[in-house]
């Protein structure tokens, strides 16, 4: 049996957590993602940027009243990458 390689971008615990959360919701703001992942704001920001540059998520920055708000949503490319990653993992476990 030949094992499929794991997507290195999604094989990071925090990036995988972000994508896993976004798969199940229409969108999620930065505060919600930080709460769910337990990540620091700086680390979360860096990982969101990496996923956005790969085209896996879209990031919308704006304001809610006077407070800055960052909202993320998964793209079709992100859904496909996640699905392929899950399929590859299944090959490793059985």
PDB file of C-alpha atoms in Angstrom, residues 1 3-4 6 82-94:
ATOM      1  CA  UNK A   1       0.000   0.000   0.000  1.00  0.00           C
ATOM      2  CA  UNK A   3       0.345   6.225   1.611  1.00  0.00           C
ATOM      3  CA  UNK A   4      -0.695   9.619   0.261  1.00  0.00           C
ATOM      4  CA  UNK A   6      -0.083  14.787   3.997  1.00  0.00           C
ATOM      5  CA  UNK A  82      -9.379  19.550   3.813  1.00  0.00           C
ATOM      6  CA  UNK A  83     -11.229  16.662   2.167  1.00  0.00           C
ATOM      7  CA  UNK A  84      -8.018  15.392   0.551  1.00  0.00           C
ATOM      8  CA  UNK A  85      -6.202  15.711   3.882  1.00  0.00           C
ATOM      9  CA  UNK A  86      -8.891  13.688   5.686  1.00  0.00           C
ATOM     10  CA  UNK A  87      -8.759  11.020   2.956  1.00  0.00           C
ATOM     11  CA  UNK A  88      -4.978  10.817   3.283  1.00  0.00           C
ATOM     12  CA  UNK A  89      -5.221  10.473   7.082  1.00  0.00           C
ATOM     13  CA  UNK A  90      -7.726   7.635   6.649  1.00  0.00           C
ATOM     14  CA  UNK A  91      -5.101   5.797   4.640  1.00  0.00           C
ATOM     15  CA  UNK A  92      -2.712   5.987   7.577  1.00  0.00           C
ATOM     16  CA  UNK A  93      -5.192   4.696  10.135  1.00  0.00           C
ATOM     17  CA  UNK A  94      -6.780   1.940   8.287  1.00  0.00           C
TER      18      UNK A  94
END
